[in-house]
PDB file of C-alpha atoms in Angstrom:
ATOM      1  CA  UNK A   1     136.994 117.718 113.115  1.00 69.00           C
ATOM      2  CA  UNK A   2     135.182 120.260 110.410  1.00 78.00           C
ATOM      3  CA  UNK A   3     131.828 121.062 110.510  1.00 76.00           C
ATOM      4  CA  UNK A   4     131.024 119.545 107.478  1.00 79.00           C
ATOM      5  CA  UNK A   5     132.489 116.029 109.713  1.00 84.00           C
ATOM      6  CA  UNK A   6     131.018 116.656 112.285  1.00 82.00           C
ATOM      7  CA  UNK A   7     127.502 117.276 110.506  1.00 84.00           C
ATOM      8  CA  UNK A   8     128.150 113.849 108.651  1.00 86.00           C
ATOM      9  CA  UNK A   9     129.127 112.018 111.797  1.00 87.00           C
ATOM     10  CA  UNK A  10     125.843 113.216 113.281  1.00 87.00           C
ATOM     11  CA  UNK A  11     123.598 112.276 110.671  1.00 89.00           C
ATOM     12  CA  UNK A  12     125.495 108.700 110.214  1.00 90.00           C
ATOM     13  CA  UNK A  13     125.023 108.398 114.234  1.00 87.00           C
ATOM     14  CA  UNK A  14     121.563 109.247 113.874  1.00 89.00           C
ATOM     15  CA  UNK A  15     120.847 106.667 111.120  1.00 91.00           C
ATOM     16  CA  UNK A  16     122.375 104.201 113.135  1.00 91.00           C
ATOM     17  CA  UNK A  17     120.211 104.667 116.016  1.00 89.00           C
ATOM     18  CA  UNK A  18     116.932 104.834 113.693  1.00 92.00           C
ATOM     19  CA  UNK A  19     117.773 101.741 112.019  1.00 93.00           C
ATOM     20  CA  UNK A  20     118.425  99.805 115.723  1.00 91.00           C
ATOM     21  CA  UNK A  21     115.060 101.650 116.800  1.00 91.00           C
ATOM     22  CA  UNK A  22     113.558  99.688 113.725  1.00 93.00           C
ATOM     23  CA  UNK A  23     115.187  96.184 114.335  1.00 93.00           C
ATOM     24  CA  UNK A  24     113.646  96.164 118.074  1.00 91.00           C
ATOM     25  CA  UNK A  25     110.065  97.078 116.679  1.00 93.00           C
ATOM     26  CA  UNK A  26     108.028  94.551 118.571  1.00 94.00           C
ATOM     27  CA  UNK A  27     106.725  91.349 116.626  1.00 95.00           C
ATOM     28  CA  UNK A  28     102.937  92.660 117.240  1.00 95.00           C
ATOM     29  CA  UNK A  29     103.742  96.137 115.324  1.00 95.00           C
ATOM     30  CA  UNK A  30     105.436  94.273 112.698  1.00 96.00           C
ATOM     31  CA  UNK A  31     102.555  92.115 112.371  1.00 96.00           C
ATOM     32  CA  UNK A  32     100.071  95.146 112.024  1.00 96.00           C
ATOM     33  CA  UNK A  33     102.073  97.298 109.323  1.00 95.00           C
ATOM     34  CA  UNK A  34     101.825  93.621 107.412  1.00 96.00           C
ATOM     35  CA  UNK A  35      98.552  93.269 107.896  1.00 95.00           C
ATOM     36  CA  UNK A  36      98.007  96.990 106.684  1.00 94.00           C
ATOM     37  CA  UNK A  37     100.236  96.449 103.792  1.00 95.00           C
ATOM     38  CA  UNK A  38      98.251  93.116 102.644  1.00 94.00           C
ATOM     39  CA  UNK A  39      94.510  95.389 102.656  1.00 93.00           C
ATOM     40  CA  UNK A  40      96.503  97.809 100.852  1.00 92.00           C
ATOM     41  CA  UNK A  41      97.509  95.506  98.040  1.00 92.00           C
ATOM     42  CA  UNK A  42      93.863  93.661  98.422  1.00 89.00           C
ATOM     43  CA  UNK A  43      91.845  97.157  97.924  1.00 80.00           C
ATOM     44  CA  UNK A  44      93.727  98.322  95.491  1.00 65.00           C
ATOM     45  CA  UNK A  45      93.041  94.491  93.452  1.00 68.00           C
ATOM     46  CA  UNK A  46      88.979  94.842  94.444  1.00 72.00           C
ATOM     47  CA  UNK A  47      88.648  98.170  92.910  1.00 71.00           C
ATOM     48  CA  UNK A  48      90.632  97.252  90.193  1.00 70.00           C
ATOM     49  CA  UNK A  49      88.944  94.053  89.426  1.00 70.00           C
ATOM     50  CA  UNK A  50      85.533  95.443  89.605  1.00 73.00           C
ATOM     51  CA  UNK A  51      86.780  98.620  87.300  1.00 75.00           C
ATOM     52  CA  UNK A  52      87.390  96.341  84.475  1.00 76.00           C
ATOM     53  CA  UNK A  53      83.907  93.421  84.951  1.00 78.00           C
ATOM     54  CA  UNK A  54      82.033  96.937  84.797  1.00 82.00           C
ATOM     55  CA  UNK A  55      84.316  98.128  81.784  1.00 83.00           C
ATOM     56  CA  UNK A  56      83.200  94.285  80.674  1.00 83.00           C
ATOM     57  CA  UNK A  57      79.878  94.765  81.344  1.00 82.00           C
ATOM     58  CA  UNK A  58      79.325  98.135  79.949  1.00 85.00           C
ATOM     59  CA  UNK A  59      80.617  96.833  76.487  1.00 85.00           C
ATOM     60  CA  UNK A  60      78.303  93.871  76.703  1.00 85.00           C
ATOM     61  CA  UNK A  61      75.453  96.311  77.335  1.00 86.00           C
ATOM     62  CA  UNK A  62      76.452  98.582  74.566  1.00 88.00           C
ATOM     63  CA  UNK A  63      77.412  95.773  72.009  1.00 87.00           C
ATOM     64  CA  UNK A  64      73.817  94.397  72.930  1.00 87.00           C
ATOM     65  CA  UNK A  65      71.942  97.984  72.433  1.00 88.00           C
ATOM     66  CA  UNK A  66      73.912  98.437  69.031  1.00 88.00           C
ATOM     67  CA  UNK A  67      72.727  94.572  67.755  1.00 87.00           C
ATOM     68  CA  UNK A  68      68.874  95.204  69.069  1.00 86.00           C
ATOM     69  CA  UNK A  69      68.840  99.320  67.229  1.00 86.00           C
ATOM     70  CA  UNK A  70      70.400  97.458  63.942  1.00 84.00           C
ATOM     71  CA  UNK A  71      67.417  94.481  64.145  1.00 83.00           C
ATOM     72  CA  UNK A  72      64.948  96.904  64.793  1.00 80.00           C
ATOM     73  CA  UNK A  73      66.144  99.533  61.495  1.00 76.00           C
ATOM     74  CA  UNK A  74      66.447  95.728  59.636  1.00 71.00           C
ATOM     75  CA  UNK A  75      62.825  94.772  60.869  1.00 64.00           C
ATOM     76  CA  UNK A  76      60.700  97.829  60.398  1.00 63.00           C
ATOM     77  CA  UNK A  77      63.021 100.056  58.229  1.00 59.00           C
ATOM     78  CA  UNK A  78      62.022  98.584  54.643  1.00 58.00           C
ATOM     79  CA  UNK A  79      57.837  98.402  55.028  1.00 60.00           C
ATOM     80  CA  UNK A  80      58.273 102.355  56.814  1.00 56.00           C
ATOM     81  CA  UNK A  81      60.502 102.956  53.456  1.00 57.00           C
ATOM     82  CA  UNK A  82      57.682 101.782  50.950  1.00 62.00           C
ATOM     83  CA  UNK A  83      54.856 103.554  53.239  1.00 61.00           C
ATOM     84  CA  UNK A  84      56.933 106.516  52.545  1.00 59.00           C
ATOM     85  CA  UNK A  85      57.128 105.884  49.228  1.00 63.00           C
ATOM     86  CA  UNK A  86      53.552 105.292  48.668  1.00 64.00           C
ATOM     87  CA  UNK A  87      52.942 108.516  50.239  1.00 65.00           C
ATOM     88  CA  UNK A  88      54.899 110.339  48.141  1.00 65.00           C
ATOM     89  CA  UNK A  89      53.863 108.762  44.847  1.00 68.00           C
ATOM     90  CA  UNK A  90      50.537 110.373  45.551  1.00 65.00           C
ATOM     91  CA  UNK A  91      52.079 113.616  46.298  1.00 65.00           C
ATOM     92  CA  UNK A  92      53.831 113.867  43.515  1.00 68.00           C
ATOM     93  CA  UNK A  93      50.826 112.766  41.004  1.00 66.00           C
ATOM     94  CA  UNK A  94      49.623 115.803  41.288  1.00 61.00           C
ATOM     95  CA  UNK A  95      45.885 114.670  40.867  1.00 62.00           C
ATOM     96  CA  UNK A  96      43.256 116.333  43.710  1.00 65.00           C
ATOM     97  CA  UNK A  97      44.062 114.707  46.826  1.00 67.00           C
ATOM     98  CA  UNK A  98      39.436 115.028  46.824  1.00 72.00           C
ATOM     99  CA  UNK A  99      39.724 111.785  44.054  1.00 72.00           C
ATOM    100  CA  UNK A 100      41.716 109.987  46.912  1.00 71.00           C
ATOM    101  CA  UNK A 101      38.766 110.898  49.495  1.00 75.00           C
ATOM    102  CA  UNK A 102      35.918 109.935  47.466  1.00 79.00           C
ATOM    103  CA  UNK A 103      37.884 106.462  45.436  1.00 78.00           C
ATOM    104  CA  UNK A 104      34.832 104.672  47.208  1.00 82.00           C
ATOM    105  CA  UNK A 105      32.285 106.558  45.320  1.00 81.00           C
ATOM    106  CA  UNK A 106      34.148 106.631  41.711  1.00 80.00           C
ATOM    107  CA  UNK A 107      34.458 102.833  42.088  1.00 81.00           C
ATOM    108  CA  UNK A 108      30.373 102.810  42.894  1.00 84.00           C
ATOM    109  CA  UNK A 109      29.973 104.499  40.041  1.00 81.00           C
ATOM    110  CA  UNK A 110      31.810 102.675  37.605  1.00 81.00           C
ATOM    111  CA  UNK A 111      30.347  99.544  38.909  1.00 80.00           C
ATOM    112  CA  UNK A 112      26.618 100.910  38.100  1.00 75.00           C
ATOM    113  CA  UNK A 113      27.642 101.911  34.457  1.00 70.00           C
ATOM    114  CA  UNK A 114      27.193 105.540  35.077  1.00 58.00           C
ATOM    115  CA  UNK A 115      30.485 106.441  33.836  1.00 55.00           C
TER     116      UNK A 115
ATOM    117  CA  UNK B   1     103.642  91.425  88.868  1.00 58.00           C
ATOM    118  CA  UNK B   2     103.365  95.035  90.030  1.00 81.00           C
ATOM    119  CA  UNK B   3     101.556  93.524  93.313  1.00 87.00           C
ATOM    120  CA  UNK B   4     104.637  91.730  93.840  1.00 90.00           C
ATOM    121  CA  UNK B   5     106.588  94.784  93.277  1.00 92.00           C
ATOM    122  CA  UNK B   6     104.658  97.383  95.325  1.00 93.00           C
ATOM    123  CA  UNK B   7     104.714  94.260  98.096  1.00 94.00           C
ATOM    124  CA  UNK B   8     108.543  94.644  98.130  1.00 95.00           C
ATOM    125  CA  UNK B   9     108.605  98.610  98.463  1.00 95.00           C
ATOM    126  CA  UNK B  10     105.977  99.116 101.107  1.00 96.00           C
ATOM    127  CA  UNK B  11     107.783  96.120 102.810  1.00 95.00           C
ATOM    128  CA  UNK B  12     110.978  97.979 102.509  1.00 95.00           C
ATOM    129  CA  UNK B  13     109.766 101.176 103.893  1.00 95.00           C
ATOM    130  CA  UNK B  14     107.092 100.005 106.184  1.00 95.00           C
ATOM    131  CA  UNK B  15     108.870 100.544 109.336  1.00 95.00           C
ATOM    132  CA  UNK B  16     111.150 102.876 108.672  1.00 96.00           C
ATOM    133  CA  UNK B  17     107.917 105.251 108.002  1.00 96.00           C
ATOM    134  CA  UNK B  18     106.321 104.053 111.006  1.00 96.00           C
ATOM    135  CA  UNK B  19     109.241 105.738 112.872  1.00 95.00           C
ATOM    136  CA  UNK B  20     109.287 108.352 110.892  1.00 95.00           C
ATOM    137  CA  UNK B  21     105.478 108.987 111.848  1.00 95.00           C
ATOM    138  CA  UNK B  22     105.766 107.922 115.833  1.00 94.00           C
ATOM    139  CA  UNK B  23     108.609 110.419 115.680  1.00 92.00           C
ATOM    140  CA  UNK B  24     106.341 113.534 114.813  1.00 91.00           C
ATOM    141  CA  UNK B  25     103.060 111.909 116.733  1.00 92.00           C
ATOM    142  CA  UNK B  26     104.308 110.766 119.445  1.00 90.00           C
ATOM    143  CA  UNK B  27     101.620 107.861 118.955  1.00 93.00           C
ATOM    144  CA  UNK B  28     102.092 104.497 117.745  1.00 94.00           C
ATOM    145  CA  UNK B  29      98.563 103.836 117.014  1.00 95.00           C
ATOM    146  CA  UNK B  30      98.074 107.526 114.726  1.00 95.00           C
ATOM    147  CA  UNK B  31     101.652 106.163 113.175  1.00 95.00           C
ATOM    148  CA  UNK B  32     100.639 103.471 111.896  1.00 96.00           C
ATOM    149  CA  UNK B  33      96.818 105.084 111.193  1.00 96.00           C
ATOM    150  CA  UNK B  34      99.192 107.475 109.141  1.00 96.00           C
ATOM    151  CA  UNK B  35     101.543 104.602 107.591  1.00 96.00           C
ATOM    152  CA  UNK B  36      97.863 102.653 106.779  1.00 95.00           C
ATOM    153  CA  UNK B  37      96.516 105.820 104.258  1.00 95.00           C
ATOM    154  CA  UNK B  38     100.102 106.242 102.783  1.00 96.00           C
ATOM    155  CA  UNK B  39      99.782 102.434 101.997  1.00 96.00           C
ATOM    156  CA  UNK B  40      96.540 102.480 100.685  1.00 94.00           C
ATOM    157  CA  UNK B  41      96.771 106.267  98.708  1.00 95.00           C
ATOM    158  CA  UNK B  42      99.915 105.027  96.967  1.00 94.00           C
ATOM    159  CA  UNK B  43      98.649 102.020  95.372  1.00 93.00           C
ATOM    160  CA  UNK B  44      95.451 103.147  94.788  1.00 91.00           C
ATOM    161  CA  UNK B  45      96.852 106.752  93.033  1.00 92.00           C
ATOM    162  CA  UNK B  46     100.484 105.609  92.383  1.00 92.00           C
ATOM    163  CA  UNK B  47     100.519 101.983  91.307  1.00 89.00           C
ATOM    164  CA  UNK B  48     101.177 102.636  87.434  1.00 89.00           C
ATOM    165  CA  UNK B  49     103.741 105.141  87.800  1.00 91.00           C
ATOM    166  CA  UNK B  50     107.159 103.646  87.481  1.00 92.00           C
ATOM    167  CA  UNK B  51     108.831 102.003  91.014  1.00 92.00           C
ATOM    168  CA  UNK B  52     111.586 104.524  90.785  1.00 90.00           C
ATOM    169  CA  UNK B  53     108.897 107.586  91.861  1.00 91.00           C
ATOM    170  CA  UNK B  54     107.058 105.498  94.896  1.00 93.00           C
ATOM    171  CA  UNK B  55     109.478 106.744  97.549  1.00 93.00           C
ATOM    172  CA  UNK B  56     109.129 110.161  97.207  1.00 92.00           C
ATOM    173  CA  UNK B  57     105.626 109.914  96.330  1.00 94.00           C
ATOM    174  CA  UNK B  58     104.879 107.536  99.719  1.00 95.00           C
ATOM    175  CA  UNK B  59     107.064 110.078 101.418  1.00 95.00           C
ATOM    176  CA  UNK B  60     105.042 113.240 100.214  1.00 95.00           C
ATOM    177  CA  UNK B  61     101.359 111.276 101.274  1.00 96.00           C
ATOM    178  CA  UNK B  62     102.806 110.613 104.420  1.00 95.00           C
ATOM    179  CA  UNK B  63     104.272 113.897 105.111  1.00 94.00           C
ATOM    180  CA  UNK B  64     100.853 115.661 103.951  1.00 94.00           C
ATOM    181  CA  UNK B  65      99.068 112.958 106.537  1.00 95.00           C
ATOM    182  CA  UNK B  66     101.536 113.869 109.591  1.00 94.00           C
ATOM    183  CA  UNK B  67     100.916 117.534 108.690  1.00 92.00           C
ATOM    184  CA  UNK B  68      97.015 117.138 108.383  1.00 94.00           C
ATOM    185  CA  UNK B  69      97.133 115.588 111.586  1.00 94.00           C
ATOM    186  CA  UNK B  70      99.454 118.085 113.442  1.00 91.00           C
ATOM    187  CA  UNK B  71      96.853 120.534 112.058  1.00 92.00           C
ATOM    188  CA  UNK B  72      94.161 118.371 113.268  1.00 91.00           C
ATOM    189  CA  UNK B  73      95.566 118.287 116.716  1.00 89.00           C
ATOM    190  CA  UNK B  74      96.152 121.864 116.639  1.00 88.00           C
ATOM    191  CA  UNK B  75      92.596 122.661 116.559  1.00 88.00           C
ATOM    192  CA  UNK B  76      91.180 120.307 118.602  1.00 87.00           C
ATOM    193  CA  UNK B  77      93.267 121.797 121.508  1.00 86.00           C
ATOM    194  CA  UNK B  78      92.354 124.840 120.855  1.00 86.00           C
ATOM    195  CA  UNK B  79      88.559 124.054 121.052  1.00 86.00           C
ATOM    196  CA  UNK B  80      89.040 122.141 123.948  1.00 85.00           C
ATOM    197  CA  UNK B  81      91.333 125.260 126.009  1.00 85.00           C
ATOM    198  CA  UNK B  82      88.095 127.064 124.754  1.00 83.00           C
ATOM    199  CA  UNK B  83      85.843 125.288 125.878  1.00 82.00           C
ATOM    200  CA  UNK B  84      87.913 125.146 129.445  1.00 78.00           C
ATOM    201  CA  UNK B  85      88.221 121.114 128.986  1.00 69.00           C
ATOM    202  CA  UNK B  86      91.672 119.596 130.290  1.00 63.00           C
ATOM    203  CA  UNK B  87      93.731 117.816 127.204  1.00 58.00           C
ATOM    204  CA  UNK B  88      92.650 114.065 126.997  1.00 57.00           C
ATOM    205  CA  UNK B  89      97.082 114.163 125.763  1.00 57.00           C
ATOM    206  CA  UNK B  90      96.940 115.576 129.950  1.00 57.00           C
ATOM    207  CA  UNK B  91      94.965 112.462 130.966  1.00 58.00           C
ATOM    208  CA  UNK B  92      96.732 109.712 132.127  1.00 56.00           C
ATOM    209  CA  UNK B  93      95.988 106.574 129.966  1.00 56.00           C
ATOM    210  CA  UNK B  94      95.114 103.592 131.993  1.00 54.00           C
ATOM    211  CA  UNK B  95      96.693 100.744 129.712  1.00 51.00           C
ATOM    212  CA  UNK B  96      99.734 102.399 129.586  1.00 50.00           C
ATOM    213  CA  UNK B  97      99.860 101.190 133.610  1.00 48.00           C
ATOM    214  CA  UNK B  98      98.972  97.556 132.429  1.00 50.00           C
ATOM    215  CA  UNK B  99     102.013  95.511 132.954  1.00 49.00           C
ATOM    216  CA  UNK B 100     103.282  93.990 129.132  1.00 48.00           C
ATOM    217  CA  UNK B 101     102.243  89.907 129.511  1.00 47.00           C
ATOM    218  CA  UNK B 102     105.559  89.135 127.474  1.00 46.00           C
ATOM    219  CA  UNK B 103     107.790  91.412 129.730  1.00 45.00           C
ATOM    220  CA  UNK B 104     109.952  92.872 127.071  1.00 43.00           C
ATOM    221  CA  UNK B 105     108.635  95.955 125.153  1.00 50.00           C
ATOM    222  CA  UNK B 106     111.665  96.244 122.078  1.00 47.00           C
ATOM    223  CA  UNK B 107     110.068  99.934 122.282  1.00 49.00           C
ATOM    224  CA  UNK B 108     111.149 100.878 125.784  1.00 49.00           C
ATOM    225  CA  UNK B 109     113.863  99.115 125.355  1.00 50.00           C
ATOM    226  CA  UNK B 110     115.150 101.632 123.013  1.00 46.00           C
ATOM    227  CA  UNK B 111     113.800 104.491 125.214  1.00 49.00           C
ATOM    228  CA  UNK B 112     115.640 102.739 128.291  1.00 49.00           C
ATOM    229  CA  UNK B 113     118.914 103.576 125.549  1.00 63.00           C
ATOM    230  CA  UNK B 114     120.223 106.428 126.498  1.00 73.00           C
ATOM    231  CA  UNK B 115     121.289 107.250 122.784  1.00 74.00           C
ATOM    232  CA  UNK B 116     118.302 106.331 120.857  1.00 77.00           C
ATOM    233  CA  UNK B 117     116.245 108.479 123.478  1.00 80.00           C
ATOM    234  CA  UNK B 118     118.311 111.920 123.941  1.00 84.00           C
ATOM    235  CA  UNK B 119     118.471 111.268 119.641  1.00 85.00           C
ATOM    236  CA  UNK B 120     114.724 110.548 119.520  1.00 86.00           C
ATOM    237  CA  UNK B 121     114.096 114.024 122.233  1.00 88.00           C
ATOM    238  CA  UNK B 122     115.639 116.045 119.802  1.00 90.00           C
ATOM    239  CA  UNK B 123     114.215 114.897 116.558  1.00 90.00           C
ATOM    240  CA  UNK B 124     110.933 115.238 118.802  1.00 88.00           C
ATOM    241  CA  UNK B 125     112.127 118.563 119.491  1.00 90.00           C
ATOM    242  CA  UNK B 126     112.806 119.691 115.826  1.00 92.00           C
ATOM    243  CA  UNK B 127     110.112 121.790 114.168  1.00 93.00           C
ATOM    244  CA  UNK B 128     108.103 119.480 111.778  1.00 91.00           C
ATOM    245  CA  UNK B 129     109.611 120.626 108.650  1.00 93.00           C
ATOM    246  CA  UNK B 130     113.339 120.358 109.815  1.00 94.00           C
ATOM    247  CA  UNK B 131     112.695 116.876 110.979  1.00 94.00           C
ATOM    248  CA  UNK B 132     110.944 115.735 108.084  1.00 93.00           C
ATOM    249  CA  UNK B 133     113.955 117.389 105.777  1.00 95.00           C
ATOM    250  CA  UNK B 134     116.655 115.946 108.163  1.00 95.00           C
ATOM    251  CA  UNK B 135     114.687 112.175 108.048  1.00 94.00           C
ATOM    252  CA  UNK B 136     113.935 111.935 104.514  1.00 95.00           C
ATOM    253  CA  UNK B 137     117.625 113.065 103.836  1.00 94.00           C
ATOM    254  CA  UNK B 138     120.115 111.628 106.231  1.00 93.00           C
ATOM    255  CA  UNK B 139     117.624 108.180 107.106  1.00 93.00           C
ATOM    256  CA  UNK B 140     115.367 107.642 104.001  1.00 93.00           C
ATOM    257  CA  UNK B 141     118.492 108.373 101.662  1.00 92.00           C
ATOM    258  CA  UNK B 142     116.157 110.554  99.404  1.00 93.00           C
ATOM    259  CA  UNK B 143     118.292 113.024  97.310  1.00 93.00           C
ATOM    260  CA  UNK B 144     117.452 117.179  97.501  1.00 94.00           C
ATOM    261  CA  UNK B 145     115.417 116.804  94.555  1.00 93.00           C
ATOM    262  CA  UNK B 146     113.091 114.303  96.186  1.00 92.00           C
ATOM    263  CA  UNK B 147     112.652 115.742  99.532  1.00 93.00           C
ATOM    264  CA  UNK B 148     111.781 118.459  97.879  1.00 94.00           C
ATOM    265  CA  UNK B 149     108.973 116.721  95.690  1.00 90.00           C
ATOM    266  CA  UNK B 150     107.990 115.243  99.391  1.00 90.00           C
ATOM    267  CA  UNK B 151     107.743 117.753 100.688  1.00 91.00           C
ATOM    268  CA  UNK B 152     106.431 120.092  98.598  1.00 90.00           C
ATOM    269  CA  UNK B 153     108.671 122.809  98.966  1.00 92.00           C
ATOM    270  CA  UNK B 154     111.624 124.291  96.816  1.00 94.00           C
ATOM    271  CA  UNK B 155     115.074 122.733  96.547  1.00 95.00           C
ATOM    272  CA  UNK B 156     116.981 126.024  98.267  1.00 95.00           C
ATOM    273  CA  UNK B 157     114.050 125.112 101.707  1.00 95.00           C
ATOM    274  CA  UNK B 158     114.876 121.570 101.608  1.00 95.00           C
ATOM    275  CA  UNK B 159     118.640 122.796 102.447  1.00 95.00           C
ATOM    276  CA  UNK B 160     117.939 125.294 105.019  1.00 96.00           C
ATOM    277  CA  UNK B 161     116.150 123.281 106.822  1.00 96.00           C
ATOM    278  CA  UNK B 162     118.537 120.573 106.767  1.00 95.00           C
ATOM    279  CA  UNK B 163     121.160 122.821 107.798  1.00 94.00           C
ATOM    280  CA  UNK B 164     119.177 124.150 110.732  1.00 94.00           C
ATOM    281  CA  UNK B 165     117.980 120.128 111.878  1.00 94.00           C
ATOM    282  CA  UNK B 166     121.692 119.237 111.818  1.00 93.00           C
ATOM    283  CA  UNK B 167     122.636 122.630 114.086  1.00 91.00           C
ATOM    284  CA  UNK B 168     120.101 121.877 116.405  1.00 92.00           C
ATOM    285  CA  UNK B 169     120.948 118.657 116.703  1.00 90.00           C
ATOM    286  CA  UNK B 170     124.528 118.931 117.237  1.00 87.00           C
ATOM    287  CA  UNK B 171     123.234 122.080 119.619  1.00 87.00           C
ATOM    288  CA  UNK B 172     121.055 119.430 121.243  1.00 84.00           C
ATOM    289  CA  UNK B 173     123.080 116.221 121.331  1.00 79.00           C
ATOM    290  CA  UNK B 174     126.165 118.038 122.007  1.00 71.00           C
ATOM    291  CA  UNK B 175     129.994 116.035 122.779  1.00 51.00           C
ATOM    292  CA  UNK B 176     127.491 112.622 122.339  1.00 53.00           C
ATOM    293  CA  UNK B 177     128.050 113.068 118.488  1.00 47.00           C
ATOM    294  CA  UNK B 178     132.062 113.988 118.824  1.00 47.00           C
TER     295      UNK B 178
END
């Protein structure tokens, strides 16, 4: 017999052996590498499961902040736009912002007949 | 679908690695402690990859656990011959004396083989990395390529040390293999 035989016959004896050592594993050991094969499999389907409610969640969350940012631009966008506007229309008249201070006393005044 | 799949592998290689760790541990319970984390790493890291990969990736967390624990093992004897404390491994256990209620242990059974236990000595005997290359090659059917990817190492290592498990053991089991 070669070596190359002999190492085969060896290794082909050995497997045997292993795989008769693995047929007479006792019921109770069989019954534990089951069990730790089913929490295995059950982790793995928790974390999994509660990965994609908070991927579910976090889109609900986001979806909700986007709707209540575009309600709020839609509710107080336009009357900040014309305050602005206002603003700037005075600005831009180029009259002495003084007139603005003192409108009560020009009205007064036109009221008496003075002017 | 992949459950079912996965269910099938780790089914298929359950107790085959549970030798495979008793073998290097010596210790039923840390084998299947070190079967348990393979389980739970592979599905928890592996799951997506295609089926094809899971044996040499299942083979590779194993072989990393076996090794952490050797390591693990290593040290703690050390700290104990330190600290002057005998081995609790020196201790004898007392339910090991505890008769078996059923009578049979399948386990001592195939210790009471002569065979299976001069062939189990001298895997025991092997140094880690020759057993794991001779296991994975000549048992788990894994190709050079994969025990390699198992074990980490290079192709050319996964060789030698096959060579060198098979010369030992024909060394060690001597005209039993003839």
């Amino acid at each position: 017999m070669s070596d190359d035989e002999r190492d085969d016959a060896i290794a082909a004896r050995a497997r045997a052996l292993l795989d008769q050592s693995v047929e007479e594993l006792d019921p109770i050991t069989r019954a534990r590498l089951r069990a730790a094969r089913m929490r295995a499999l059950d982790v793995d389907a928790t974390v999994r499961l509660r990965a994609r409610r908070l991927a579910v969640a976090g889109a609900g969350a986001l979806g909700l902040l986007a709707a209540l940012s575009w309600w709020m631009r839609g509710a107080n966008g336009p009357r900040a736009l014309a305050e602005g506007f206002e603003d700037e229309e005075i600005l831009a008249a180029g009259d002495d912002l003084e007139l603005y201070d003192d409108l009560d006393f020009y009205r007064w005044l036109e009221e008496d007949g003075a002017i | 679908m992949r459950r079912d799949e996965l269910d099938r592998f780790l089914a298929g290689v359950e107790c085959r690695a549970l030798r495979i760790a008793e073998l290097a541990t010596h210790d039923r319970d840390e084998a299947l402690d070190l079967v348990q984390d393979a389980m739970l790493a592979l599905v928890r890291r592996y799951s997506d990859r295609a089926p094809a990969e899971w044996a040499p990736l299942f083979h590779r967390i194993l072989q990393n656990g076996i090794r952490d624990w050797m390591r693990r093992r290593t040290f703690r004897a050390r700290l104990r011959a330190w600290l002057g404390r005998p081995s609790e491994e020196d201790a004898p256990d007392p339910i090991e004396a505890l008769a078996d209620p059923d009578g049979v242990d399948p386990a001592m059974h195939f210790e009471r083989s002569d065979s299976g236990r001069h062939l189990e000595a001298a895997l025991h005997a092997l140094p880690l990395r020759q057993q794991q290359a001779f296991l994975l090659r000549a048992w788990e059917g894994l190709d050079v390529a994969e025990t390699a990817r198992a074990m980490r190492c290079s192709q050319g290592s996964v060789k030698t040390h096959y060579s060198r498990a098979i010369q030992a053991l024909r060394t060690r089991l001597g005209d039993e293999s003839r």
